[in-house]
PDB file of C-alpha atoms in Angstrom:
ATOM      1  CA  UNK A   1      18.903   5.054  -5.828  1.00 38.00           C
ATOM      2  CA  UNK A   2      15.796   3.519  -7.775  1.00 36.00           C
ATOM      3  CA  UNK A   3      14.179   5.232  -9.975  1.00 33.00           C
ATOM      4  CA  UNK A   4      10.728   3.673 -11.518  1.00 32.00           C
ATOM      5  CA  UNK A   5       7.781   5.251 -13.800  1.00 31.00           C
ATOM      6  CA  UNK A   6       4.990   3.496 -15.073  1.00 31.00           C
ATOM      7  CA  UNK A   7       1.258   3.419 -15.865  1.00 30.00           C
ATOM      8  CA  UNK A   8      -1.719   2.439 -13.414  1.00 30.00           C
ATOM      9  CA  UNK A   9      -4.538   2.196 -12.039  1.00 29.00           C
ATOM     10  CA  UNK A  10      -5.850   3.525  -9.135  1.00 30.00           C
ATOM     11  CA  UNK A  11      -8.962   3.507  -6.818  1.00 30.00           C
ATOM     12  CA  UNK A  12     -11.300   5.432  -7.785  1.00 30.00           C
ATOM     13  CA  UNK A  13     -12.997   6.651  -4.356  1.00 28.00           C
ATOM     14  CA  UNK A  14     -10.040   7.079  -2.307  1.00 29.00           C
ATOM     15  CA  UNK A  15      -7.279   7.946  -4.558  1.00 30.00           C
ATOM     16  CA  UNK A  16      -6.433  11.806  -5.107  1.00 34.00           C
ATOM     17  CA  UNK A  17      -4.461  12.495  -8.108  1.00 37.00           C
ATOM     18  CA  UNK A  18      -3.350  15.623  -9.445  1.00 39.00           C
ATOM     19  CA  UNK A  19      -5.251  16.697 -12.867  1.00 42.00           C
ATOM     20  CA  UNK A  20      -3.157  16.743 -15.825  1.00 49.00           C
ATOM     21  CA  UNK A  21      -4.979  18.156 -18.766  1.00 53.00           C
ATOM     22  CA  UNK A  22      -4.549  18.463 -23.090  1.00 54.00           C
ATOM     23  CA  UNK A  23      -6.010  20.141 -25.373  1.00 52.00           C
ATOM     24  CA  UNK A  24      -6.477  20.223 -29.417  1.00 54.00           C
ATOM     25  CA  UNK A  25      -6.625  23.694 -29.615  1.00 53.00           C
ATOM     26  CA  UNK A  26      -3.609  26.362 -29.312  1.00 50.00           C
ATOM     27  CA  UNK A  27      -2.786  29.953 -30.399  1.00 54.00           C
ATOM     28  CA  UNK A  28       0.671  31.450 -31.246  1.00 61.00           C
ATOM     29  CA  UNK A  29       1.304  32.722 -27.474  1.00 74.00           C
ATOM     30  CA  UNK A  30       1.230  28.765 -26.762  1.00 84.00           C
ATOM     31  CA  UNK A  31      -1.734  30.249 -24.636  1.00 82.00           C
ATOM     32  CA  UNK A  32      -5.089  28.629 -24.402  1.00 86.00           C
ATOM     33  CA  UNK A  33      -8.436  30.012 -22.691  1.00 85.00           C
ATOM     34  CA  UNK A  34      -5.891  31.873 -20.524  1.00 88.00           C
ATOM     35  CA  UNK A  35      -4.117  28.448 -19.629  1.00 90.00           C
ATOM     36  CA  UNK A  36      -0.474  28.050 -21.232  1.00 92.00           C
ATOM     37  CA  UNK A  37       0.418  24.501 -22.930  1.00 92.00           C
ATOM     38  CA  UNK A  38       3.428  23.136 -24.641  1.00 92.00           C
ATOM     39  CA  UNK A  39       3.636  21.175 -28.326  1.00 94.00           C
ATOM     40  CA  UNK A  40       5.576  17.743 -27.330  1.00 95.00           C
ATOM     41  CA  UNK A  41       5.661  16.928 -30.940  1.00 96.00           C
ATOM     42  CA  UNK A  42       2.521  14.363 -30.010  1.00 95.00           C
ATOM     43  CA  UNK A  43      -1.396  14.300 -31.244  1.00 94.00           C
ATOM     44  CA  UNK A  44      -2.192  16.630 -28.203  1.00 93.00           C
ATOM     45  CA  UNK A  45      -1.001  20.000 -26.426  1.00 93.00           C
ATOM     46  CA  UNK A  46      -0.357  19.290 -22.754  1.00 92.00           C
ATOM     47  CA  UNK A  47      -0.764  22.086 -19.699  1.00 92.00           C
ATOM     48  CA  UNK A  48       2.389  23.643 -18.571  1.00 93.00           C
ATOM     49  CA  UNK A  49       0.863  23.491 -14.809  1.00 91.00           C
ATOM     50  CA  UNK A  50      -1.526  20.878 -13.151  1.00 89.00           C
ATOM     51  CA  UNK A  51      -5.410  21.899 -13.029  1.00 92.00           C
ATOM     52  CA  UNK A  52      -5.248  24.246  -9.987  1.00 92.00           C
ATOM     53  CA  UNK A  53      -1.857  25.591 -10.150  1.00 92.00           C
ATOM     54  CA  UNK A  54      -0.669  28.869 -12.145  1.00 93.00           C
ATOM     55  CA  UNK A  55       3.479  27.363 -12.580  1.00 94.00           C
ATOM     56  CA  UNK A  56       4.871  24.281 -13.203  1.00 93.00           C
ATOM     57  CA  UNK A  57       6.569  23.243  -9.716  1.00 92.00           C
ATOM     58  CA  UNK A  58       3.175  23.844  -7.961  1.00 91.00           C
ATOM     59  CA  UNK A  59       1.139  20.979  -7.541  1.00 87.00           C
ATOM     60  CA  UNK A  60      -2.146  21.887  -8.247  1.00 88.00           C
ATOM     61  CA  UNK A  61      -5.508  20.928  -6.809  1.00 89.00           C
ATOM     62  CA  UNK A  62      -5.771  16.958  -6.221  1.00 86.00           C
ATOM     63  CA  UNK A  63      -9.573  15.487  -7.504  1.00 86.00           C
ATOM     64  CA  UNK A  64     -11.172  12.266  -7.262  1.00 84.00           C
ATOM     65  CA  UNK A  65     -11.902  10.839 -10.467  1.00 85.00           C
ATOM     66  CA  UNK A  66     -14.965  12.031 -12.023  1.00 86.00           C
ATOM     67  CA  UNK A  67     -14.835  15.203  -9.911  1.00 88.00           C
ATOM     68  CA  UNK A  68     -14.580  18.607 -10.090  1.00 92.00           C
ATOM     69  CA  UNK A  69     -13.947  20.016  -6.720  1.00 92.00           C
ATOM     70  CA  UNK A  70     -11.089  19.618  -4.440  1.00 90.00           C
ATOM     71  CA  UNK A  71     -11.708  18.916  -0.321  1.00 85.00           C
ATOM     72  CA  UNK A  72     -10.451  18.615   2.465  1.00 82.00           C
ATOM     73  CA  UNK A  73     -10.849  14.748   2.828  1.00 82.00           C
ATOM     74  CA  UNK A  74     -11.192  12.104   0.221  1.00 81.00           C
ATOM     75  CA  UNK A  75     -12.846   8.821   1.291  1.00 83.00           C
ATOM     76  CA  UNK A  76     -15.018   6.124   0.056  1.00 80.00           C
ATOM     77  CA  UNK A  77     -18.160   7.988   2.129  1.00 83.00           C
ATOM     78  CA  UNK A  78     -17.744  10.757   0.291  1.00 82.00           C
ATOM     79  CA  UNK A  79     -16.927   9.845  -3.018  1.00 80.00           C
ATOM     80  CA  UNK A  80     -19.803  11.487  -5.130  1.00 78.00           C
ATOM     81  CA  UNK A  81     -19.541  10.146  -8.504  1.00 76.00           C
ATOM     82  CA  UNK A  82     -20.840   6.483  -9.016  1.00 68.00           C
ATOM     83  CA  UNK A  83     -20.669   6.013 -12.685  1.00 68.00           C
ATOM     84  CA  UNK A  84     -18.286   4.402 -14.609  1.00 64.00           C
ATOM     85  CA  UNK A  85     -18.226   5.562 -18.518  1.00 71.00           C
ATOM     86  CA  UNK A  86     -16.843   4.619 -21.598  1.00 71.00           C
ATOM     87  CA  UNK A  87     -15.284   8.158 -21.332  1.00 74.00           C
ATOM     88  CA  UNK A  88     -15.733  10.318 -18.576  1.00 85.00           C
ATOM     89  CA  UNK A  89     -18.002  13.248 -19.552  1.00 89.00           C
ATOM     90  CA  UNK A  90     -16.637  16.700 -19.570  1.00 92.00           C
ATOM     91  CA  UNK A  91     -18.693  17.903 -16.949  1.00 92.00           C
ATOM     92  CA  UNK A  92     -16.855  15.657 -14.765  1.00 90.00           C
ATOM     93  CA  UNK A  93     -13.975  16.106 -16.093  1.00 91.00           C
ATOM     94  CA  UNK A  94     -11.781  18.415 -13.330  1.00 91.00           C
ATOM     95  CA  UNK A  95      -9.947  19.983 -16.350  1.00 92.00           C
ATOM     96  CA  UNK A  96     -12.803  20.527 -18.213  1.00 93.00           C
ATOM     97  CA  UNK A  97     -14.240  22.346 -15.978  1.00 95.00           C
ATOM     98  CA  UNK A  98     -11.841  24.219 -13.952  1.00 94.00           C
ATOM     99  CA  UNK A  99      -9.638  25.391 -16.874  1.00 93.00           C
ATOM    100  CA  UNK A 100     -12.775  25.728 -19.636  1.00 92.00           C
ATOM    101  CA  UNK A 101     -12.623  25.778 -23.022  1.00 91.00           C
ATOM    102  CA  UNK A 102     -11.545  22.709 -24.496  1.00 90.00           C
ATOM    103  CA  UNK A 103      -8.995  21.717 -22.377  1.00 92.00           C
ATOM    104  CA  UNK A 104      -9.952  18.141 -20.901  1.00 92.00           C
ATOM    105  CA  UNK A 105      -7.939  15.289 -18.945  1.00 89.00           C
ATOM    106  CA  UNK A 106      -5.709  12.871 -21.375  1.00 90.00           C
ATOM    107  CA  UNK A 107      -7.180   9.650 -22.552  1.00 89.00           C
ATOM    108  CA  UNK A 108      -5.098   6.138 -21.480  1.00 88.00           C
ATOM    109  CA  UNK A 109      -4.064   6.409 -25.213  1.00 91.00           C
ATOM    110  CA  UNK A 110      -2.699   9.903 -25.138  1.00 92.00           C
ATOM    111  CA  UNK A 111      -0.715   8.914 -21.779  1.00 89.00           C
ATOM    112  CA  UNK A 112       0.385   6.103 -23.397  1.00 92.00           C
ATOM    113  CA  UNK A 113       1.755   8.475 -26.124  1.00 94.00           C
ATOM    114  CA  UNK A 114       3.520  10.444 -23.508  1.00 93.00           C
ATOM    115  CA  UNK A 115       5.189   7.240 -21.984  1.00 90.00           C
ATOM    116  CA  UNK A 116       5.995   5.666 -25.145  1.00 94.00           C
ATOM    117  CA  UNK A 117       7.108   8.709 -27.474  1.00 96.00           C
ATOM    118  CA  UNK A 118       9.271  10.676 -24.596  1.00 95.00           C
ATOM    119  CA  UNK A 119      12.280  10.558 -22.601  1.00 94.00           C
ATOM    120  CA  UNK A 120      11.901  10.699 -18.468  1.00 90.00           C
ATOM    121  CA  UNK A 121      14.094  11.642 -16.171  1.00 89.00           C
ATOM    122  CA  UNK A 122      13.368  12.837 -12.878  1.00 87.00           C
ATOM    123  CA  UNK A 123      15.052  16.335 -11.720  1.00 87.00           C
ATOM    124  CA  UNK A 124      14.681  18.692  -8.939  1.00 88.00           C
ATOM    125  CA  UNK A 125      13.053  22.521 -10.485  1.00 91.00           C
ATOM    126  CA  UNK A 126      12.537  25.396  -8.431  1.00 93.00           C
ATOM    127  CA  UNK A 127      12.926  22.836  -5.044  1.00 89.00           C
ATOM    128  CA  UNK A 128      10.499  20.429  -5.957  1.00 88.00           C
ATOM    129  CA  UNK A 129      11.490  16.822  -7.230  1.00 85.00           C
ATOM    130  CA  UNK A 130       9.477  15.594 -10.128  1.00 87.00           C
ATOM    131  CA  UNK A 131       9.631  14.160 -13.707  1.00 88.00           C
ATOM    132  CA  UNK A 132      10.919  16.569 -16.758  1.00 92.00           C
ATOM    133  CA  UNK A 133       8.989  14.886 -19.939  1.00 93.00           C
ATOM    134  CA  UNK A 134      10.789  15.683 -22.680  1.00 95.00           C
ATOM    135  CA  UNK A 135       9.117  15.427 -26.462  1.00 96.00           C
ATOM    136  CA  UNK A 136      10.214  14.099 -30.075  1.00 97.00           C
ATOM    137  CA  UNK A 137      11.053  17.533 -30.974  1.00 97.00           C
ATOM    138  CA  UNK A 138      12.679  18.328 -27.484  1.00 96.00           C
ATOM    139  CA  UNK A 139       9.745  20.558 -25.869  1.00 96.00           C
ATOM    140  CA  UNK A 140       9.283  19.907 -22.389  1.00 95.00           C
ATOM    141  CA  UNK A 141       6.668  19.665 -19.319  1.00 93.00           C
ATOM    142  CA  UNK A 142       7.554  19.233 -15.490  1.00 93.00           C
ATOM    143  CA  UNK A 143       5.763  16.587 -13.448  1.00 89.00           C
ATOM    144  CA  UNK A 144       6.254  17.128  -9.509  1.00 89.00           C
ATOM    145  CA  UNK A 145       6.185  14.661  -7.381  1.00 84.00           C
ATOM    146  CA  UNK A 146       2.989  15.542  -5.112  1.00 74.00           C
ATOM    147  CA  UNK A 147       3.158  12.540  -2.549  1.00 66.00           C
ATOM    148  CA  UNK A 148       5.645  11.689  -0.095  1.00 57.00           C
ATOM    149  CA  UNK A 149       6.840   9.126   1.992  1.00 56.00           C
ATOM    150  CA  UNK A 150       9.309   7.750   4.109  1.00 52.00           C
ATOM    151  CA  UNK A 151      12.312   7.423   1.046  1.00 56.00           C
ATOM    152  CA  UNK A 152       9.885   7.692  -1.753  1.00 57.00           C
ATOM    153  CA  UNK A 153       8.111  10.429  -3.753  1.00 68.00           C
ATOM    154  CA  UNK A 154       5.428  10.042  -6.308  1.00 68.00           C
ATOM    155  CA  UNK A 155       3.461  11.550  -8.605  1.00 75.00           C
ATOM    156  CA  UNK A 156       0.168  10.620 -10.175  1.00 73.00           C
ATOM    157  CA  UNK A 157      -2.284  12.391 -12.975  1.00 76.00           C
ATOM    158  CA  UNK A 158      -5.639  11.145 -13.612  1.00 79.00           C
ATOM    159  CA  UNK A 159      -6.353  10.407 -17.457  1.00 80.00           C
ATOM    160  CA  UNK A 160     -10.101  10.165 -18.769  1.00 82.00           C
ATOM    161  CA  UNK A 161     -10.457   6.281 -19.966  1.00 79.00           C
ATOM    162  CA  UNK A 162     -11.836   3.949 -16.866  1.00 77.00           C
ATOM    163  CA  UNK A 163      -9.979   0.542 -16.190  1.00 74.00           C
ATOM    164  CA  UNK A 164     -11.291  -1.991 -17.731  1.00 74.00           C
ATOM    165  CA  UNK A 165     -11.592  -5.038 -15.819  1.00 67.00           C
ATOM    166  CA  UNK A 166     -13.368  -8.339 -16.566  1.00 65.00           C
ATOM    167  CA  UNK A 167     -13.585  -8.787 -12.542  1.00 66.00           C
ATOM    168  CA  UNK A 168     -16.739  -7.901 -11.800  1.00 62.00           C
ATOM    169  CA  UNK A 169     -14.929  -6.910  -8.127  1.00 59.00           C
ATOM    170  CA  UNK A 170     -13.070  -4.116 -10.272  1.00 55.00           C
ATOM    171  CA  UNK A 171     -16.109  -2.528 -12.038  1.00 56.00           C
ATOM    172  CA  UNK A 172     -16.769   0.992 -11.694  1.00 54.00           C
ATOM    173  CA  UNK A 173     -14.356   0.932  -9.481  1.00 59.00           C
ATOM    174  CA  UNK A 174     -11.179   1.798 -11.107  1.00 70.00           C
ATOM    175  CA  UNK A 175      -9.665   4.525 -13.684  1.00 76.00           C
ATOM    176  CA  UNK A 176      -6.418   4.953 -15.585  1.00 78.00           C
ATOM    177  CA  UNK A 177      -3.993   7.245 -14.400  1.00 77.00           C
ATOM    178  CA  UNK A 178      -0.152   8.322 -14.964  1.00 77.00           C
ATOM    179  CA  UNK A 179       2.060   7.605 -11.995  1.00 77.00           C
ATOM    180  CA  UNK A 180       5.519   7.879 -11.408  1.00 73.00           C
ATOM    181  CA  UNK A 181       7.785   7.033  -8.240  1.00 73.00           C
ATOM    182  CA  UNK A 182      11.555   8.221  -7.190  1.00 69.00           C
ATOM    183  CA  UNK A 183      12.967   5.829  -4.201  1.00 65.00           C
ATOM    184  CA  UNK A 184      16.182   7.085  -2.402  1.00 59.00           C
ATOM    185  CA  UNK A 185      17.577   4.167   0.034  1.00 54.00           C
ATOM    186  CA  UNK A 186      20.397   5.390   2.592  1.00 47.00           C
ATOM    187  CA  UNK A 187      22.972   2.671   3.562  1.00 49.00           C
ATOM    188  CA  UNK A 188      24.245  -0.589   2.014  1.00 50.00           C
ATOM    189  CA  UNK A 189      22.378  -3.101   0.960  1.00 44.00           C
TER     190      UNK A 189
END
């Protein structure tokens, strides 16, 4: 068994990635614009559930980046938005504007804090196979693993911060995004 987490970057106009969302903001219900979130002991709040979904195992709504509708296909044809940011803007932000309020999609830099600062460890919850994150101060949030494959299942969240790229071939053509894989091989090798 393999087991492998890491941060990328992905397409922009094909790729469909879940959208994982923070916010500054919180209340003492851990409730937020009617969206519940959980303190990882980091510089953000993070969403118990993906944008889309209403519990934790449930994988949400999947986006292309800059966004803020799901459909039925995702392909290059398609693909509606053409600019490439500093920062995306919140009205293209899927989080933004499906969960309201403040709540937005993580920066590279916050994700980075959530790699860096937390222990990973992939789990099965409820039936689904994902990724608990746990915090510094032991709080927790559960990643599933939306894509499958033959002996592989992944997950991937979409932050806000474009790839940069001194390729001119990769401009506005690429964003940041959390991914994580689980591999099972059957036999010997």
């Amino acid at each position: 068994m393999k087991k492998q987490f890491f941060f990328i970057s992905f397409f922009i106009g094909l790729s469909l990635i879940m959208g994982l969302s923070s916010c500054e903001d919180k209340d003492e219900n851990n409730l937020y614009n009617g969206h519940e979130y959980v303190d990882l002991g980091l510089s953000v709040k993070w969403a118990t559930c993906n944008v889309g979904a209403t519990k934790p195992e449930a994988f949400g709504d999947f986006f292309a980046w800059g966004e803020t509708s799901p459909k039925n296909s995702y392909t290059e044809s398609n693909y509606t938005y053409s600019n490439n940011p500093s920062t995306l803007p919140l009205n293209k932000d899927a989080a933004s504007v499906n969960m309201g309020g403040k709540w937005r999609m993580p920066t590279k830099e916050e994700c980075k804090e959530l790699t860096n600062n937390c222990t990973w460890g992939f789990i099965t919850y409820k039936n689904v196979l994902g990724i608990v994150v746990i915090g510094p101060n032991e709080n927790a949030i559960f990643l599933p693993a939306s894509s499958q494959g033959y002996n592989i299942q992944a997950g991937s969240c979409w932050s806000s911060t474009p790839y940069e790229s001194s390729s001119p071939s990769h401009q506005n053509k690429y964003a940041n995004a959390l991914s994580f894989e689980y591999t099972i091989y059957h036999g010997e090798y």
